[in-house]
Amino acid sequence: MPHRMVGILSLLLVFALEMRAQGEVVLSIDGEPVKRSEFEYYFRKSSHRTPLSFLPSFINYKLKVRYAHDMGIDTLSVFRRQVDWYRGKLLRTYLADAEKEEQAARRLYLQGEQRLQANDWIKIAHISKYLSQNASRQEEMRVRQQMDSVYEALREGADFATLARRYSDDEACKNVGGVLPWMPVNKNMQEWIDKLESLERNKISAPFYSPMGIHIVKWIDRRQGVSFEEKREQLLNYLEKNGNCTWKELSAGQKEELEFRVQELQDGLLAAYLSQKYQSGDEAWNEDDLERFFKQHKSDYAWELPHYRGAVIHCKDRKTASAIKKQLKKKPVSQWKDILHTLTGDDASSKVRMEAGVFQIGTNRYIDKLVFKCGSFQPEPDLPYTFVMGKKLKKGPESYEDVREAVVKDYLTVYEDAWLKDLKRKYKVEINQEVLKTVNNNGSN
């Protein structure tokens, strides 16, 4: 065959392969392709019955991921740490062998036993709010105020573990009350080491800064050396990143599924970080926005049952109650807690307890009895005098503050819709309808 004919056939073959590859692209975001196999993977996991109904939500998801990449969220150290932790957990389900892993953990411990026994070890719990290196002053102040409030609650006797689960950004330990594994004292950040030197056992530090953000730490225990049992979980976490089975031992199907799951993990965290930034930052909304939105949609928040806005307050006797009422009268409910703390001092929780909010009839036995004249309650043993302060709301909410959670949720839904429209203008979305039609023929639900 002439060389020229061979060359033409080679070009045609390359062209055919390129066309086939293009045919596998179901859509593109500003020129970045999304393969049919990826779309099918997400579609099979969704509750949608057809690819066409699933497509809009998938496009919105990919737009967020693309924008998060462009903003550099994937380069933040906090984000990378979180991805690595979740990725290790994921790889463990594919690559780890439980028996081999236990043996490997014991080998690691024995290899470093002399060093492990020589170090001074500490067990601490922490509540941390992470701040990016380029966080705005407003964001820093918002986080600082939140941590100050957490610290104040801890001083008043709030449970450390409960607040860690609710407020800490450390996904690796927040669900266990913020408790970290045993670690050498000198392996902490310098700011933590300095704080721990002046902290007593079972005492809580005031909020302090580090390059990662703002922290509150609690010293639980300290000792010389650490046993295998105490170090075991940390050693297993170390092994998670490699496992005891190699990538080559996985089947082609397992490799493809694992690749999709790792990508889903990273993309999902990117979209979540982006949504959190735009739904909690200063750029999302302010109080005036919420009030305006509430007034425009007030009929949507009408109540079928009566409510009461105010507080239930427990104290020692009628005389104490009179003094409290005098101090709180004509002051906004949002200030009552601070006023009570000033009035009663550091030992506030033993002298008075208050539960403030908007209460629907039937949801609080004290409100039911003292306001709506139904039901009954037994006085608190330590604080037997109970009274209420506030106002009945018979005709529905008077301010967005009365239904704040619902208003914020609805407002952010509208806000996100507008934001996604902006992203669609920023990034050109192209859909390959012919490839989309073939998705149903490839194992979708």
CSV table of C-alpha atoms in Angstrom, one decimal:
chain,number,residue,atom,x,y,z
A,1,MET,CA,0.0,0.0,0.0
A,2,PRO,CA,1.4,3.4,-0.9
A,3,HIS,CA,2.8,5.4,2.0
A,4,ARG,CA,0.4,8.3,1.2
A,5,MET,CA,-2.6,6.0,1.6
A,6,VAL,CA,-1.2,4.7,4.9
A,7,GLY,CA,-0.8,8.3,6.1
A,8,ILE,CA,-4.4,9.1,5.1
A,9,LEU,CA,-5.8,6.1,6.9
A,10,SER,CA,-3.8,6.9,10.0
A,11,LEU,CA,-5.3,10.4,10.0
A,12,LEU,CA,-8.8,9.0,9.5
A,13,LEU,CA,-8.3,6.6,12.4
A,14,VAL,CA,-7.1,9.5,14.7
A,15,PHE,CA,-10.1,11.6,13.6
A,16,ALA,CA,-12.5,8.7,14.2
A,17,LEU,CA,-11.1,8.2,17.7
A,18,GLU,CA,-11.3,11.9,18.5
A,19,MET,CA,-14.9,11.9,17.3
A,20,ARG,CA,-15.7,8.9,19.4
A,21,ALA,CA,-14.2,10.6,22.5
A,22,GLN,CA,-16.2,13.7,21.7
A,23,GLY,CA,-19.3,11.6,21.4
A,24,GLU,CA,-18.8,10.4,25.0
A,25,VAL,CA,-19.1,14.0,26.3
A,26,VAL,CA,-22.6,14.7,27.6
A,27,LEU,CA,-22.0,18.4,28.4
A,28,SER,CA,-19.3,21.0,28.9
A,29,ILE,CA,-18.9,23.8,31.3
A,30,ASP,CA,-17.0,26.7,29.6
A,31,GLY,CA,-15.2,24.2,27.4
A,32,GLU,CA,-14.4,21.7,30.2
A,33,PRO,CA,-16.0,18.3,29.2
A,34,VAL,CA,-18.1,16.1,31.4
A,35,LYS,CA,-18.1,12.5,30.2
A,36,ARG,CA,-21.2,10.4,29.9
A,37,SER,CA,-19.8,7.9,32.4
A,38,GLU,CA,-19.5,10.5,35.1
A,39,PHE,CA,-23.0,11.8,34.4
A,40,GLU,CA,-24.4,8.2,34.6
A,41,TYR,CA,-22.6,7.6,37.9
A,42,TYR,CA,-24.3,10.6,39.5
A,43,PHE,CA,-27.7,9.9,37.8
A,44,ARG,CA,-27.7,6.4,39.2
A,45,LYS,CA,-27.3,7.7,42.7
A,46,SER,CA,-30.0,10.3,42.3
A,47,SER,CA,-33.8,10.0,42.9
A,48,HIS,CA,-34.6,11.3,39.4
A,49,ARG,CA,-36.4,8.9,37.1
A,50,THR,CA,-35.0,10.4,33.8
A,51,PRO,CA,-31.7,11.9,32.8
A,52,LEU,CA,-33.5,15.0,31.5
A,53,SER,CA,-35.1,15.7,34.9
A,54,PHE,CA,-31.7,15.2,36.6
A,55,LEU,CA,-29.8,17.4,34.2
A,56,PRO,CA,-30.6,20.9,35.7
A,57,SER,CA,-29.4,20.0,39.2
A,58,PHE,CA,-26.3,18.3,37.9
A,59,ILE,CA,-25.4,21.4,35.8
A,60,ASN,CA,-25.9,23.6,38.9
A,61,TYR,CA,-23.6,21.3,40.9
A,62,LYS,CA,-20.9,21.4,38.2
A,63,LEU,CA,-21.1,25.2,37.9
A,64,LYS,CA,-20.4,25.5,41.7
A,65,VAL,CA,-17.5,23.1,41.4
A,66,ARG,CA,-16.0,25.0,38.5
A,67,TYR,CA,-16.4,28.4,40.3
A,68,ALA,CA,-14.9,26.9,43.5
A,69,HIS,CA,-11.8,25.8,41.5
A,70,ASP,CA,-11.5,29.3,39.9
A,71,MET,CA,-11.7,30.8,43.4
A,72,GLY,CA,-8.8,28.6,44.6
A,73,ILE,CA,-10.8,26.9,47.4
A,74,ASP,CA,-9.1,23.6,46.5
A,75,THR,CA,-5.8,25.2,47.4
A,76,LEU,CA,-6.7,26.2,51.0
A,77,SER,CA,-4.9,24.1,53.6
A,78,VAL,CA,-8.0,23.6,55.6
A,79,PHE,CA,-9.8,22.2,52.6
A,80,ARG,CA,-6.9,19.9,51.6
A,81,ARG,CA,-6.7,18.5,55.1
A,82,GLN,CA,-10.4,17.7,55.1
A,83,VAL,CA,-10.2,16.1,51.7
A,84,ASP,CA,-7.2,14.0,52.8
A,85,TRP,CA,-9.1,12.8,55.9
A,86,TYR,CA,-12.2,11.8,54.0
A,87,ARG,CA,-10.1,10.3,51.1
A,88,GLY,CA,-8.3,8.1,53.7
A,89,LYS,CA,-11.6,6.8,55.0
A,90,LEU,CA,-12.8,6.1,51.5
A,91,LEU,CA,-9.6,4.3,50.4
A,92,ARG,CA,-9.7,2.2,53.5
A,93,THR,CA,-13.0,0.6,52.3
A,94,TYR,CA,-11.3,-0.5,49.1
A,95,LEU,CA,-7.6,-1.1,50.0
A,96,ALA,CA,-7.6,-2.1,53.7
A,97,ASP,CA,-7.5,-5.6,55.1
A,98,ALA,CA,-8.6,-5.4,58.8
A,99,GLU,CA,-6.3,-8.2,60.1
A,100,LYS,CA,-3.2,-7.0,58.1
A,101,GLU,CA,-4.0,-3.4,59.2
A,102,GLU,CA,-4.0,-4.4,62.9
A,103,GLN,CA,-0.6,-6.2,62.5
A,104,ALA,CA,0.8,-3.2,60.6
A,105,ALA,CA,-0.3,-0.8,63.3
A,106,ARG,CA,1.4,-3.0,66.0
A,107,ARG,CA,4.6,-3.1,63.9
A,108,LEU,CA,4.6,0.7,63.6
A,109,TYR,CA,4.2,1.0,67.3
A,110,LEU,CA,7.0,-1.4,68.1
A,111,GLN,CA,9.3,0.4,65.7
A,112,GLY,CA,8.9,3.6,67.5
A,113,GLU,CA,8.2,2.4,71.0
A,114,GLN,CA,11.3,3.8,72.6
A,115,ARG,CA,10.6,7.2,71.1
A,116,LEU,CA,6.9,7.0,72.0
A,117,GLN,CA,7.7,6.2,75.7
A,118,ALA,CA,10.3,9.0,75.9
A,119,ASN,CA,7.9,11.8,74.8
A,120,ASP,CA,5.6,13.8,77.1
A,121,TRP,CA,2.1,13.1,75.8
A,122,ILE,CA,-1.1,15.1,76.2
A,123,LYS,CA,-4.8,14.5,75.5
A,124,ILE,CA,-6.9,17.6,74.8
A,125,ALA,CA,-10.2,18.6,73.3
A,126,HIS,CA,-10.7,21.7,71.2
A,127,ILE,CA,-13.3,23.8,69.4
A,128,SER,CA,-11.9,25.5,66.3
A,129,LYS,CA,-13.2,27.8,63.7
A,130,TYR,CA,-10.9,27.9,60.7
A,131,LEU,CA,-10.1,31.1,58.8
A,132,SER,CA,-8.5,31.3,55.4
A,133,GLN,CA,-5.4,33.4,54.9
A,134,ASN,CA,-7.3,36.0,52.9
A,135,ALA,CA,-10.4,36.1,55.2
A,136,SER,CA,-12.0,39.5,55.4
A,137,ARG,CA,-12.0,41.6,58.5
A,138,GLN,CA,-15.8,41.2,58.7
A,139,GLU,CA,-15.4,37.4,58.5
A,140,GLU,CA,-12.8,37.4,61.2
A,141,MET,CA,-14.9,39.5,63.5
A,142,ARG,CA,-18.0,37.3,62.9
A,143,VAL,CA,-16.0,34.2,63.8
A,144,ARG,CA,-14.4,35.9,66.8
A,145,GLN,CA,-17.8,36.9,68.2
A,146,GLN,CA,-19.1,33.4,67.7
A,147,MET,CA,-16.1,32.0,69.6
A,148,ASP,CA,-16.5,34.5,72.4
A,149,SER,CA,-20.1,33.4,72.7
A,150,VAL,CA,-19.1,29.8,72.9
A,151,TYR,CA,-16.5,30.6,75.6
A,152,GLU,CA,-19.1,32.5,77.6
A,153,ALA,CA,-21.4,29.6,77.4
A,154,LEU,CA,-18.6,27.3,78.6
A,155,ARG,CA,-17.9,29.6,81.5
A,156,GLU,CA,-21.6,29.4,82.5
A,157,GLY,CA,-21.4,25.6,82.6
A,158,ALA,CA,-22.3,24.5,79.1
A,159,ASP,CA,-21.1,21.0,78.0
A,160,PHE,CA,-17.8,21.2,76.0
A,161,ALA,CA,-18.5,18.2,73.9
A,162,THR,CA,-22.0,19.5,72.9
A,163,LEU,CA,-20.6,22.8,71.8
A,164,ALA,CA,-17.7,21.1,69.9
A,165,ARG,CA,-20.2,19.0,68.0
A,166,ARG,CA,-22.3,22.1,67.2
A,167,TYR,CA,-19.7,24.7,66.4
A,168,SER,CA,-16.2,23.2,65.7
A,169,ASP,CA,-14.9,23.1,62.1
A,170,ASP,CA,-12.6,20.1,62.8
A,171,GLU,CA,-14.6,17.3,61.1
A,172,ALA,CA,-12.1,14.7,62.3
A,173,CYS,CA,-13.1,15.0,65.9
A,174,LYS,CA,-16.1,17.2,66.3
A,175,ASN,CA,-18.5,14.3,66.5
A,176,VAL,CA,-16.5,12.9,69.5
A,177,GLY,CA,-16.8,16.1,71.4
A,178,GLY,CA,-13.6,17.7,70.0
A,179,VAL,CA,-11.4,15.1,71.7
A,180,LEU,CA,-8.0,14.6,69.9
A,181,PRO,CA,-6.0,11.4,70.1
A,182,TRP,CA,-3.0,11.3,72.5
A,183,MET,CA,-0.1,13.2,71.0
A,184,PRO,CA,3.3,14.5,72.0
A,185,VAL,CA,3.1,18.0,73.4
A,186,ASN,CA,5.8,19.3,71.0
A,187,LYS,CA,3.8,18.1,68.0
A,188,ASN,CA,1.2,20.8,68.5
A,189,MET,CA,1.3,24.2,66.9
A,190,GLN,CA,3.4,26.6,68.9
A,191,GLU,CA,0.4,28.7,69.8
A,192,TRP,CA,-1.2,25.6,71.3
A,193,ILE,CA,2.0,24.7,73.2
A,194,ASP,CA,2.2,28.2,74.7
A,195,LYS,CA,-1.5,28.1,75.7
A,196,LEU,CA,-1.2,24.6,77.3
A,197,GLU,CA,1.8,25.6,79.4
A,198,SER,CA,-0.4,28.0,81.3
A,199,LEU,CA,-3.5,25.8,81.5
A,200,GLU,CA,-4.5,23.6,84.4
A,201,ARG,CA,-6.1,20.1,84.0
A,202,ASN,CA,-9.8,20.2,83.0
A,203,LYS,CA,-9.6,23.9,82.5
A,204,ILE,CA,-10.6,25.7,79.3
A,205,SER,CA,-8.6,28.4,77.5
A,206,ALA,CA,-10.0,31.7,76.3
A,207,PRO,CA,-10.3,31.9,72.5
A,208,PHE,CA,-6.8,32.4,70.9
A,209,TYR,CA,-5.5,32.7,67.4
A,210,SER,CA,-3.2,30.5,65.3
A,211,PRO,CA,-2.4,30.5,61.6
A,212,MET,CA,-5.3,28.1,61.1
A,213,GLY,CA,-8.0,30.3,62.9
A,214,ILE,CA,-9.4,30.7,66.4
A,215,HIS,CA,-9.4,28.0,69.0
A,216,ILE,CA,-10.6,27.0,72.5
A,217,VAL,CA,-8.7,24.1,74.1
A,218,LYS,CA,-9.4,22.0,77.1
A,219,TRP,CA,-6.6,20.0,78.8
A,220,ILE,CA,-7.9,16.6,79.7
A,221,ASP,CA,-4.7,14.6,80.7
A,222,ARG,CA,-1.0,14.5,80.5
A,223,ARG,CA,1.6,11.7,81.0
A,224,GLN,CA,5.0,10.3,80.0
A,225,GLY,CA,4.7,7.8,77.2
A,226,VAL,CA,1.6,6.2,75.6
A,227,SER,CA,0.4,2.6,75.2
A,228,PHE,CA,-0.5,0.8,71.9
A,229,GLU,CA,-4.2,0.9,72.8
A,230,GLU,CA,-4.1,4.7,73.3
A,231,LYS,CA,-2.2,5.2,70.0
A,232,ARG,CA,-4.0,2.5,68.0
A,233,GLU,CA,-6.6,4.8,66.3
A,234,GLN,CA,-4.0,7.2,65.3
A,235,LEU,CA,-1.8,4.5,63.8
A,236,LEU,CA,-4.8,3.1,61.9
A,237,ASN,CA,-5.6,6.6,60.5
A,238,TYR,CA,-2.0,6.8,59.3
A,239,LEU,CA,-2.3,3.4,57.5
A,240,GLU,CA,-5.6,4.5,55.9
A,241,LYS,CA,-3.7,6.5,53.3
A,242,ASN,CA,-2.0,3.4,51.8
A,243,GLY,CA,-4.0,0.3,53.0
A,244,ASN,CA,-2.8,-3.2,52.7
A,245,CYS,CA,-4.0,-3.9,49.2
A,246,THR,CA,-2.4,-2.2,46.2
A,247,TRP,CA,-4.2,-0.3,43.4
A,248,LYS,CA,-3.0,-3.0,40.9
A,249,GLU,CA,-5.0,-5.7,42.7
A,250,LEU,CA,-8.3,-3.9,42.1
A,251,SER,CA,-10.5,-4.9,39.2
A,252,ALA,CA,-11.2,-2.5,36.3
A,253,GLY,CA,-14.7,-1.9,37.6
A,254,GLN,CA,-13.5,-1.2,41.2
A,255,LYS,CA,-10.9,1.2,39.9
A,256,GLU,CA,-13.5,3.1,37.9
A,257,GLU,CA,-15.9,3.3,40.8
A,258,LEU,CA,-13.1,4.4,43.2
A,259,GLU,CA,-12.0,7.1,40.8
A,260,PHE,CA,-15.6,8.4,40.6
A,261,ARG,CA,-16.0,8.3,44.3
A,262,VAL,CA,-12.8,10.2,45.0
A,263,GLN,CA,-13.8,12.8,42.4
A,264,GLU,CA,-17.3,13.0,44.0
A,265,LEU,CA,-15.7,13.5,47.4
A,266,GLN,CA,-13.6,16.4,46.3
A,267,ASP,CA,-16.2,18.0,44.1
A,268,GLY,CA,-18.9,17.6,46.8
A,269,LEU,CA,-16.7,19.3,49.4
A,270,LEU,CA,-15.8,22.1,47.0
A,271,ALA,CA,-19.5,22.8,46.3
A,272,ALA,CA,-20.3,22.6,50.0
A,273,TYR,CA,-17.5,25.0,50.9
A,274,LEU,CA,-18.7,27.4,48.2
A,275,SER,CA,-22.3,27.2,49.4
A,276,GLN,CA,-21.2,27.8,53.0
A,277,LYS,CA,-19.2,30.8,52.0
A,278,TYR,CA,-22.1,32.4,50.1
A,279,GLN,CA,-24.8,31.5,52.5
A,280,SER,CA,-23.0,32.6,55.7
A,281,GLY,CA,-20.7,35.4,54.6
A,282,ASP,CA,-21.3,39.1,54.4
A,283,GLU,CA,-22.0,38.9,50.6
A,284,ALA,CA,-25.1,36.7,51.1
A,285,TRP,CA,-27.4,38.9,53.1
A,286,ASN,CA,-27.8,41.4,55.9
A,287,GLU,CA,-30.6,42.1,58.4
A,288,ASP,CA,-32.3,44.7,56.2
A,289,ASP,CA,-32.5,42.2,53.3
A,290,LEU,CA,-34.2,39.7,55.5
A,291,GLU,CA,-36.7,42.2,56.9
A,292,ARG,CA,-37.6,43.4,53.3
A,293,PHE,CA,-38.0,39.8,52.1
A,294,PHE,CA,-40.2,39.0,55.1
A,295,LYS,CA,-42.5,42.0,54.4
A,296,GLN,CA,-42.8,41.0,50.7
A,297,HIS,CA,-43.8,37.4,51.6
A,298,LYS,CA,-45.4,37.9,55.0
A,299,SER,CA,-48.5,35.9,54.1
A,300,ASP,CA,-46.3,32.8,53.5
A,301,TYR,CA,-45.4,32.8,57.2
A,302,ALA,CA,-48.9,32.9,58.7
A,303,TRP,CA,-49.5,30.6,61.6
A,304,GLU,CA,-52.5,28.3,62.3
A,305,LEU,CA,-51.8,28.2,66.0
A,306,PRO,CA,-51.0,31.0,68.5
A,307,HIS,CA,-47.4,31.7,69.5
A,308,TYR,CA,-45.6,33.6,72.3
A,309,ARG,CA,-42.5,35.6,71.8
A,310,GLY,CA,-40.4,36.1,74.9
A,311,ALA,CA,-38.8,33.9,77.6
A,312,VAL,CA,-39.4,31.4,80.4
A,313,ILE,CA,-37.3,32.4,83.4
A,314,HIS,CA,-36.6,30.2,86.5
A,315,CYS,CA,-35.3,31.9,89.7
A,316,LYS,CA,-35.2,31.4,93.5
A,317,ASP,CA,-38.3,33.5,94.6
A,318,ARG,CA,-40.7,36.3,93.7
A,319,LYS,CA,-38.3,39.0,95.0
A,320,THR,CA,-35.6,37.8,92.6
A,321,ALA,CA,-38.2,37.7,89.8
A,322,SER,CA,-39.2,41.3,90.5
A,323,ALA,CA,-35.6,42.5,90.3
A,324,ILE,CA,-35.1,40.6,87.0
A,325,LYS,CA,-38.3,42.0,85.5
A,326,LYS,CA,-37.2,45.5,86.4
A,327,GLN,CA,-33.9,45.1,84.6
A,328,LEU,CA,-35.4,43.4,81.5
A,329,LYS,CA,-38.4,45.7,81.0
A,330,LYS,CA,-38.4,47.6,77.7
A,331,LYS,CA,-35.1,45.9,76.6
A,332,PRO,CA,-34.9,43.8,73.4
A,333,VAL,CA,-35.2,40.0,74.0
A,334,SER,CA,-31.8,39.7,72.3
A,335,GLN,CA,-30.1,41.6,75.2
A,336,TRP,CA,-31.8,39.7,78.0
A,337,LYS,CA,-29.1,37.0,78.4
A,338,ASP,CA,-26.3,39.6,78.7
A,339,ILE,CA,-28.3,41.6,81.2
A,340,LEU,CA,-29.0,38.6,83.3
A,341,HIS,CA,-25.3,37.7,83.3
A,342,THR,CA,-24.4,41.2,84.4
A,343,LEU,CA,-27.1,41.0,87.1
A,344,THR,CA,-26.1,37.6,88.6
A,345,GLY,CA,-22.3,37.5,87.9
A,346,ASP,CA,-20.2,34.5,86.9
A,347,ASP,CA,-22.4,32.0,88.7
A,348,ALA,CA,-25.4,32.9,86.6
A,349,SER,CA,-26.6,29.3,85.9
A,350,SER,CA,-27.1,28.5,89.6
A,351,LYS,CA,-29.2,31.7,90.3
A,352,VAL,CA,-31.4,32.0,87.2
A,353,ARG,CA,-32.1,30.0,84.0
A,354,MET,CA,-33.8,31.4,80.9
A,355,GLU,CA,-35.1,30.0,77.7
A,356,ALA,CA,-35.9,32.6,75.1
A,357,GLY,CA,-37.5,32.4,71.7
A,358,VAL,CA,-40.8,32.1,69.9
A,359,PHE,CA,-43.0,29.3,71.3
A,360,GLN,CA,-46.0,27.7,69.6
A,361,ILE,CA,-48.8,26.5,71.9
A,362,GLY,CA,-48.1,22.9,72.9
A,363,THR,CA,-44.3,23.1,72.6
A,364,ASN,CA,-43.4,24.3,76.1
A,365,ARG,CA,-45.2,23.3,79.3
A,366,TYR,CA,-44.3,26.5,81.1
A,367,ILE,CA,-45.6,28.7,78.3
A,368,ASP,CA,-48.7,26.5,78.0
A,369,LYS,CA,-49.6,26.9,81.6
A,370,LEU,CA,-48.6,30.6,82.3
A,371,VAL,CA,-49.6,32.1,78.9
A,372,PHE,CA,-52.2,29.9,77.3
A,373,LYS,CA,-53.7,28.5,80.6
A,374,CYS,CA,-53.5,24.9,79.6
A,375,GLY,CA,-51.5,21.9,80.9
A,376,SER,CA,-49.4,21.9,84.1
A,377,PHE,CA,-45.8,21.7,85.2
A,378,GLN,CA,-43.7,20.9,88.3
A,379,PRO,CA,-41.4,23.7,89.6
A,380,GLU,CA,-37.7,23.3,89.2
A,381,PRO,CA,-36.2,21.9,92.5
A,382,ASP,CA,-33.3,24.3,92.6
A,383,LEU,CA,-35.1,27.3,91.1
A,384,PRO,CA,-38.7,26.9,92.1
A,385,TYR,CA,-40.1,30.3,91.0
A,386,THR,CA,-41.0,30.4,87.2
A,387,PHE,CA,-42.4,33.3,85.3
A,388,VAL,CA,-42.6,34.5,81.7
A,389,MET,CA,-42.0,37.8,80.0
A,390,GLY,CA,-43.0,38.6,76.4
A,391,LYS,CA,-46.0,39.0,74.1
A,392,LYS,CA,-48.7,36.8,72.5
A,393,LEU,CA,-48.6,36.7,68.8
A,394,LYS,CA,-52.2,36.0,67.8
A,395,LYS,CA,-52.2,37.3,64.2
A,396,GLY,CA,-48.9,35.7,63.0
A,397,PRO,CA,-45.3,36.9,63.1
A,398,GLU,CA,-44.7,40.6,63.4
A,399,SER,CA,-41.0,40.6,62.4
A,400,TYR,CA,-38.7,38.3,60.4
A,401,GLU,CA,-37.0,37.6,63.8
A,402,ASP,CA,-40.2,35.6,64.8
A,403,VAL,CA,-39.6,33.2,61.9
A,404,ARG,CA,-36.0,33.9,61.3
A,405,GLU,CA,-34.9,30.3,60.4
A,406,ALA,CA,-37.7,29.9,57.7
A,407,VAL,CA,-37.0,33.4,56.3
A,408,VAL,CA,-33.3,32.8,56.0
A,409,LYS,CA,-33.9,29.5,54.3
A,410,ASP,CA,-36.3,30.9,51.8
A,411,TYR,CA,-34.2,34.0,51.2
A,412,LEU,CA,-31.1,31.9,50.5
A,413,THR,CA,-33.0,29.7,48.0
A,414,VAL,CA,-34.0,32.9,46.1
A,415,TYR,CA,-30.4,34.2,46.4
A,416,GLU,CA,-28.9,31.0,45.2
A,417,ASP,CA,-31.2,30.9,42.2
A,418,ALA,CA,-30.0,34.4,41.2
A,419,TRP,CA,-26.4,33.4,41.9
A,420,LEU,CA,-26.6,30.3,39.7
A,421,LYS,CA,-28.0,32.5,36.9
A,422,ASP,CA,-24.9,34.6,37.2
A,423,LEU,CA,-22.7,31.5,37.0
A,424,LYS,CA,-24.5,30.4,33.8
A,425,ARG,CA,-23.8,33.8,32.3
A,426,LYS,CA,-20.1,33.5,33.4
A,427,TYR,CA,-19.6,29.9,32.2
A,428,LYS,CA,-21.1,28.7,28.9
A,429,VAL,CA,-23.0,25.4,29.3
A,430,GLU,CA,-23.2,23.2,26.2
A,431,ILE,CA,-25.3,20.0,26.2
A,432,ASN,CA,-24.8,17.2,23.7
A,433,GLN,CA,-28.4,16.1,23.3
A,434,GLU,CA,-27.5,13.1,21.2
A,435,VAL,CA,-25.3,11.6,24.0
A,436,LEU,CA,-27.9,12.6,26.6
A,437,LYS,CA,-30.5,10.4,24.8
A,438,THR,CA,-28.2,7.4,25.2
A,439,VAL,CA,-27.9,7.6,29.0
A,440,ASN,CA,-31.0,5.5,29.6
A,441,ASN,CA,-29.4,2.6,27.7
A,442,ASN,CA,-26.4,2.4,30.0
A,443,GLY,CA,-27.7,1.0,33.2
A,444,SER,CA,-29.5,4.0,34.7
A,445,ASN,CA,-32.3,3.5,37.2
